[in-house]
Coordinates of C-alpha atoms and ligand atoms in Angstrom, one line a residue:
X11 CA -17.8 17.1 16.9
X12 CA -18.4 14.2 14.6
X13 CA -22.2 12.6 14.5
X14 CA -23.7 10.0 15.7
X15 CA -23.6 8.1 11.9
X16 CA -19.8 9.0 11.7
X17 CA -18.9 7.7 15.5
X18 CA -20.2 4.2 14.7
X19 CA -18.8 3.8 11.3
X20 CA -15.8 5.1 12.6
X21 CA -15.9 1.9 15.2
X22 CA -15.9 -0.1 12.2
X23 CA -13.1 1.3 10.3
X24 CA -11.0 1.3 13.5
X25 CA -9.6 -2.5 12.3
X26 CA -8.2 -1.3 9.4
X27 CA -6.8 2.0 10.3
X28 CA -4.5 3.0 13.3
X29 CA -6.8 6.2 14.1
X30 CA -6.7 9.6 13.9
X31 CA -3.4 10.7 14.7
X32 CA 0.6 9.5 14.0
X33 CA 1.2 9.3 18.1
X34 CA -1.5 6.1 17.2
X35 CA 0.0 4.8 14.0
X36 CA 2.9 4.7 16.1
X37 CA 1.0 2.6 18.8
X38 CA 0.0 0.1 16.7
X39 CA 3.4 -0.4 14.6
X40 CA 5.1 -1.3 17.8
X41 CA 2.7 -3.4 18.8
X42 CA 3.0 -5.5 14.7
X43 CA 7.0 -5.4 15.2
X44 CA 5.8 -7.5 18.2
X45 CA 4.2 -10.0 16.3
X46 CA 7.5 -10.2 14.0
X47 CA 5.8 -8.3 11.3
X48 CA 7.1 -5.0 9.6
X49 CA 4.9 -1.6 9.2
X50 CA 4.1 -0.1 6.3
X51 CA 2.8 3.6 7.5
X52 CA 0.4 5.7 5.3
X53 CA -1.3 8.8 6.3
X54 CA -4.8 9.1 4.9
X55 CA -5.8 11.4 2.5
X56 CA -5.8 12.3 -2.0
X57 CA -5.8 14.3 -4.6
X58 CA -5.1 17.6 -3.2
X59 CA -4.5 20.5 -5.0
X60 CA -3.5 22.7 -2.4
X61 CA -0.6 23.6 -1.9
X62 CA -0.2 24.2 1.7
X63 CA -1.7 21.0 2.1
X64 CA 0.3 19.4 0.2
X65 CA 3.3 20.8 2.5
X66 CA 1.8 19.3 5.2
X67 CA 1.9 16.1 4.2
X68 CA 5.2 16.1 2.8
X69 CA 6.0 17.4 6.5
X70 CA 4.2 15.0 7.6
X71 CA 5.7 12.1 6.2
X72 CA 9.5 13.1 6.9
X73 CA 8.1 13.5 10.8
X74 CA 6.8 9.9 10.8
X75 CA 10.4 8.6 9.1
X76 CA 11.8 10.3 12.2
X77 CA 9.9 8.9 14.8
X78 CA 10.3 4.9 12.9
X79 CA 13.6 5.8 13.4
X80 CA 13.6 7.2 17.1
X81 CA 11.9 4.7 18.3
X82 CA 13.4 2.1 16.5
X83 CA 10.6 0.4 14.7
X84 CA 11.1 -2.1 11.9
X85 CA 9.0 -0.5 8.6
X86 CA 8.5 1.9 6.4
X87 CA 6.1 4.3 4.7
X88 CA 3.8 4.1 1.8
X89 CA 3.1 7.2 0.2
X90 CA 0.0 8.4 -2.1
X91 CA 1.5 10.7 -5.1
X92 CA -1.7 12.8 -5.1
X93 CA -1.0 13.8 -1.9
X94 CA 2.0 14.9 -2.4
X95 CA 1.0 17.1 -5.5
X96 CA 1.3 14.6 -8.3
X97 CA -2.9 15.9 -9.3
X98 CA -2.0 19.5 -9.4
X99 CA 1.6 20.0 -10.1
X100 CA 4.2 17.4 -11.3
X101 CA 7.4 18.8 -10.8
X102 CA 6.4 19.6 -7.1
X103 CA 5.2 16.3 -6.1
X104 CA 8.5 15.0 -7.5
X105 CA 10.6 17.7 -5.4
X106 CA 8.4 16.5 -2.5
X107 CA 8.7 13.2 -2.6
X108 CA 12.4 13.4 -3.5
X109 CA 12.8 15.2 -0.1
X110 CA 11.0 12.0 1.4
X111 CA 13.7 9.6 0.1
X112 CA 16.3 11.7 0.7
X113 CA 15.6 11.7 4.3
X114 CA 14.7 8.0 4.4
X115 CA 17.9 7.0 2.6
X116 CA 19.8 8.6 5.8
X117 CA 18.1 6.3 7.9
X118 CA 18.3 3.5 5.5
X119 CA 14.9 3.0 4.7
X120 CA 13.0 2.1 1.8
X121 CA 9.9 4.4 0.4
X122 CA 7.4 3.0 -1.2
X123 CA 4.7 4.6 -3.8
X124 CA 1.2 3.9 -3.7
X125 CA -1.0 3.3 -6.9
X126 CA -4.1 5.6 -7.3
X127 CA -6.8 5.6 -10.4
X128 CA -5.8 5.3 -14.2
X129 CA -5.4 9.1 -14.7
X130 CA -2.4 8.9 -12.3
X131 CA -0.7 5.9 -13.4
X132 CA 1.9 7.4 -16.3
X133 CA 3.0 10.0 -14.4
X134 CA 3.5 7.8 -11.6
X135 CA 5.7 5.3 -13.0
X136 CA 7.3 7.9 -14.9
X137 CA 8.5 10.1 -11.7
X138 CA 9.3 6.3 -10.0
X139 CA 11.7 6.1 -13.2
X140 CA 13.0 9.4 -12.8
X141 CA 13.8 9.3 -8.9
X142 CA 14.9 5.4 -9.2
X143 CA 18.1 6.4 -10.9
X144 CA 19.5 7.7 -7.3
X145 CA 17.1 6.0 -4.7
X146 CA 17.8 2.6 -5.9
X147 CA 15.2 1.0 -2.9
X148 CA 12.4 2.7 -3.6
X149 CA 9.5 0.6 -4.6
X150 CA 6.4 1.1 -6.2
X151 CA 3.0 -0.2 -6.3
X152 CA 1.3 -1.7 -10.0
X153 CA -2.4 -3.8 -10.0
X154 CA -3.4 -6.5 -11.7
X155 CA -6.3 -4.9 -12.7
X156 CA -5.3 -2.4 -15.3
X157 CA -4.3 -4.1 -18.8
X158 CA -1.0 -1.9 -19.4
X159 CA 0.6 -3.6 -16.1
X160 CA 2.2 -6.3 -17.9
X161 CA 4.5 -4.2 -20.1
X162 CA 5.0 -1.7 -16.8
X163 CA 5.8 -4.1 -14.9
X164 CA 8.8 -5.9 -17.7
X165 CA 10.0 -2.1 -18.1
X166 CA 10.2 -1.5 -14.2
X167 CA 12.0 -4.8 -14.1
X168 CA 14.3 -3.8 -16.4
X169 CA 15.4 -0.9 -14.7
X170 CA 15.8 -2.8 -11.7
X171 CA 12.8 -1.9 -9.6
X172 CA 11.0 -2.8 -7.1
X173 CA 7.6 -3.7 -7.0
X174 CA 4.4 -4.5 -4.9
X175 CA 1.8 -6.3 -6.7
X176 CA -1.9 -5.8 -6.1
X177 CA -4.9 -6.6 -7.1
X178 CA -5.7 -2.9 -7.4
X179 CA -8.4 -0.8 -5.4
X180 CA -10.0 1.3 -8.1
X181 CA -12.8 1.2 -9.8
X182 CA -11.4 1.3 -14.0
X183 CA -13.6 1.1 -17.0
X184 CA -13.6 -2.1 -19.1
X185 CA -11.2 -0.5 -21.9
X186 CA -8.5 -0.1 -19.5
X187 CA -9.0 -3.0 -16.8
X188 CA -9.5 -7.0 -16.4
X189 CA -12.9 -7.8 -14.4
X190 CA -13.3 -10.4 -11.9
X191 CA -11.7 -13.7 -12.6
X192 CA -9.3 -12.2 -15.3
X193 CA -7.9 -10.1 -12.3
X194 CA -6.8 -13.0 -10.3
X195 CA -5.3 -14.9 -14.0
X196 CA -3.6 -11.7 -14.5
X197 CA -1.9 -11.5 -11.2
X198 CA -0.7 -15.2 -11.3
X199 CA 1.1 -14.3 -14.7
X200 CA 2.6 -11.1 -12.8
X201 CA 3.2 -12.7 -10.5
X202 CA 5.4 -15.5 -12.2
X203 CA 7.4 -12.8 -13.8
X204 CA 8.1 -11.5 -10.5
X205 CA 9.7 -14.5 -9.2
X206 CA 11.8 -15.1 -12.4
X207 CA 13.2 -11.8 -12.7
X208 CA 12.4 -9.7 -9.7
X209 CA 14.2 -9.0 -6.6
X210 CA 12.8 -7.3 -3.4
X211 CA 9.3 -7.5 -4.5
X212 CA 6.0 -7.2 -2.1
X213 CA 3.3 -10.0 -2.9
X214 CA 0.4 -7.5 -1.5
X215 CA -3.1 -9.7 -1.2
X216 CA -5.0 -11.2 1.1
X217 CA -6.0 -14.1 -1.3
X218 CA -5.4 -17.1 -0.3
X219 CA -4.9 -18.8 -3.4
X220 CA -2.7 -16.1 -4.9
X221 CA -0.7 -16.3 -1.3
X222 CA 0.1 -20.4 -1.9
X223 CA 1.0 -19.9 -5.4
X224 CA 3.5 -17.3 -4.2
X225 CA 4.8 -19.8 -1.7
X226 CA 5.0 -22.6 -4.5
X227 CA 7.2 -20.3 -6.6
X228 CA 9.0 -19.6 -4.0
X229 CA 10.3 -23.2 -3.6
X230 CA 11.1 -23.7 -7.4
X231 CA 13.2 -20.6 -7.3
X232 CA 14.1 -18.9 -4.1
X233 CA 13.4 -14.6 -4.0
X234 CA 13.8 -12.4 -1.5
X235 CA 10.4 -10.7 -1.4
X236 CA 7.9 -10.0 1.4
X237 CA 4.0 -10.6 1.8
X238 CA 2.5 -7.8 3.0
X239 CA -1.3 -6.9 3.9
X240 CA -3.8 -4.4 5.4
X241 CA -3.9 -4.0 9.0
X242 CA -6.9 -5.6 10.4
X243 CA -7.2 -8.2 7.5
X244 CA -6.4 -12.0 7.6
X245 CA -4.4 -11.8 10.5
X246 CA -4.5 -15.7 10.9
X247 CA -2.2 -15.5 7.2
X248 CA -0.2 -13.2 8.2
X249 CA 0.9 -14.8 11.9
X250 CA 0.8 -18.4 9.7
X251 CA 3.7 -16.9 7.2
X252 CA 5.7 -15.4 9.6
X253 CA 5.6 -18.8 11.7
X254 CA 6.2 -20.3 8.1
X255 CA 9.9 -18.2 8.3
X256 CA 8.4 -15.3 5.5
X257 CA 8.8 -12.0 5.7
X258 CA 5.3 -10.3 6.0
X259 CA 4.5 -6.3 6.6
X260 CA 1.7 -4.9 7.7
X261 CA 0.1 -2.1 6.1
X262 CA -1.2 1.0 8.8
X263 CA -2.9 3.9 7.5
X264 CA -4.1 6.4 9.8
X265 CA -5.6 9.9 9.6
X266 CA -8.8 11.8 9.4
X267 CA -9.4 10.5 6.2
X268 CA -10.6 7.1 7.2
X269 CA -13.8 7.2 5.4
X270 CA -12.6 7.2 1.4
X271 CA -10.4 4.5 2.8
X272 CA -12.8 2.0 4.6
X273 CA -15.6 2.4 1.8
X274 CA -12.8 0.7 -0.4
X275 CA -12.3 -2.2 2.4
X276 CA -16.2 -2.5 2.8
X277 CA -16.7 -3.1 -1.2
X278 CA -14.2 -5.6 -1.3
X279 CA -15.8 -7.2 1.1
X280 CA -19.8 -7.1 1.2
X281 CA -19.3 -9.1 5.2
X282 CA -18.3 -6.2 6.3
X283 CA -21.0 -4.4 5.7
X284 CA -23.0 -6.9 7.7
X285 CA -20.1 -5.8 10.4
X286 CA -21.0 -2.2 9.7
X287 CA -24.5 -3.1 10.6
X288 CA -23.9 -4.9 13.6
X289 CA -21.6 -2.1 14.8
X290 CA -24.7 0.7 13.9
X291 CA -26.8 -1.6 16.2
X292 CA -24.7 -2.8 19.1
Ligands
FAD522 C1 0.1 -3.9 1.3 C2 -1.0 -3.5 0.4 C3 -0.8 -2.3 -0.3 C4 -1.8 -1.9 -1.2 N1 -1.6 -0.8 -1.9 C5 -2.5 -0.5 -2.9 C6 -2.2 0.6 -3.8 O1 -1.2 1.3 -3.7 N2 -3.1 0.8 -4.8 C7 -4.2 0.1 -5.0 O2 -5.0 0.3 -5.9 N3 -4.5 -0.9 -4.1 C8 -3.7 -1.2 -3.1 N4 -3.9 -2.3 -2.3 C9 -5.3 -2.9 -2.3 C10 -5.4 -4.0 -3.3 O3 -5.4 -3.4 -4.6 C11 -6.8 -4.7 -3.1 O4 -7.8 -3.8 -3.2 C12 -6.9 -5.4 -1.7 O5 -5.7 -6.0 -1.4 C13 -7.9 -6.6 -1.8 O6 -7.5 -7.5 -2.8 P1 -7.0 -9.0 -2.4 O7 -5.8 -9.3 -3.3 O8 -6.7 -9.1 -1.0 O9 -8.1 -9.9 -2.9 P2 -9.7 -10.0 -2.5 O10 -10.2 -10.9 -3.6 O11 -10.3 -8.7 -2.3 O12 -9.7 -10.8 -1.1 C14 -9.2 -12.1 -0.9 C15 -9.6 -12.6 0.4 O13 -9.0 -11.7 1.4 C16 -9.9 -11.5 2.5 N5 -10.3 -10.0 2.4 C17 -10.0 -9.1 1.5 N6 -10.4 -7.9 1.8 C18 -11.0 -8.0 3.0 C19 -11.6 -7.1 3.8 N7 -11.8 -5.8 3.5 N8 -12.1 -7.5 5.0 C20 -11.9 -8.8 5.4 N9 -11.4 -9.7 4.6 C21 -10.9 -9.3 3.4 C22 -11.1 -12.3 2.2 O14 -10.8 -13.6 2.8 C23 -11.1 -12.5 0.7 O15 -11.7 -13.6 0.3 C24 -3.0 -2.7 -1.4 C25 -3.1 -3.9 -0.7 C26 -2.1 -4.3 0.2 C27 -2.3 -5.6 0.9

């Protein structure tokens, strides 16, 4: 039985994740396809290093490409590499998540990989690479925030891939990573290269400014791409770009593992923590 401390923050996190269990992720990506917006499903949890765990979730995640499927709901997933055993063993998590786009490829869906922290990123795009060659729709995710994204980003254009840009979620030291306004300049130069030489990319922000620019480029030089956000953030943007005629997806996370998940959302946004209060109190 949780405690009292973990029931109230958990009323707070409840915007941005679906809840505890898939039957709720479910729930809530039926009721998104409603508001014309696609899912983006991602069960909670990192960095495992067991390896029964690390079956689960592999499990897991062909169960939930099942259930988009069987009840006929418009999305995808997102998956985290390090819980699929990219921390502990690399040929695993690439067997693993090869089994995931195997199965989604049947049901003609795309996967898409999460970013995690800097000690993750090589092997990530480097399995992406690998698996690319015969899952030609799967995407992955690169941030603005770590200075090597520039050249990973030209070399996963150049293969052909697909990409969802972010501002990136992770604390990184300032050897590897832009701070602050520099994020923002870097994405705007991503974000150009996307639209001249990407295809079926995700614009993944909540930012305003970065979400107009994207809209400006798009009317110099027409892409297929989609917008995409956290559930329970700016959902004013995202019912104003689909009424615009954009494609916009909603991303659902759900699982036990809400806190790691909502301490990222709260220091991204100090507000919330006055939400947080309010919600301890009320
Ligand atoms: C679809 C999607 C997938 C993602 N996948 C990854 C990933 O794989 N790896 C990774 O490192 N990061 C990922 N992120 C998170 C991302 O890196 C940022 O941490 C997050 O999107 C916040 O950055 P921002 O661009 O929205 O800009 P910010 O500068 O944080 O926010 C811009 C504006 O958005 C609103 N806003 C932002 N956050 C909140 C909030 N928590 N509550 C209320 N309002 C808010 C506010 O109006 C704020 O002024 C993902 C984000 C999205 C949208």
């Amino acid at each position: 039985m949780p405690g009292i401390g973990e029931r109230l923050l958990y009323r707070l996190a409840k915007r941005w994740i679906a809840g505890y269990t898939l039957d709720d992720a479910i729930t809530v990506a039926k009721e998104t396809n409603r508001r014309k917006i696609r899912v983006i499903i991602n069960r909670l949890g990192e960095h495992t290093p067991d390896p029964k765990r690390i079956e689960e979730y592999t499990e897991e995640y062909l169960k939930i490409i099942d259930l988009l499927q069987s009840n006929n709901i418009d999305g995808t997933i997102s998956v985290k590499p390090s819980q699929l055993g990219l921390a502990s063993d690399v040929p695993q998590y690439k067997k693993n998540l090869m089994r995931i786009l195997e199965s989604a490829d049947k049901t003609d869906r795309d996967v898409w990989v999460d970013m995690e922290n800097s000690p993750y990123t090589e092997s990530t795009i480097q399995v992406y690479r690998e698996l690319f060659e015969d899952h030609n729709r799967t995407g992955i995710c690169l941030q603005a925030n770590l200075k090597r994204t520039e050249k990973d980003l030209k070399s996963i254009l150049a293969i052909g891939g697909r990409v969802r840009l972010v501002k990136g979620a992770y604390p990184e030291s300032r050897e590897i990573s832009f701070k602050g306004a520099e994020i923002e300049a870097n994405y705007l130069r991503l974000l150009k290269l996307l639209f001249q030489e990407g295809n079926q990319f995700v614009v993944g922000t909540h930012d305003t400014k970065l979400v107009a620019e994207a809209e400006r480029l798009n009317m110099e030089d027409k892409r297929t791409f989609e917008f995409e956000m956290l559930k329970g953030i700016r959902d004013d943007l995202k019912d104003r770009l689909v009424s615009s005629g954009h494609q916009v997806g909603e991303y659902i996370p759900y699982g036990p593992e809400w806190y790691n998940y909502s301490k990222r959302r709260v220091r991204e946004r100090k507000r919330n923590i006055l939400l947080l209060l309010r919600s301890l109190t009320g």
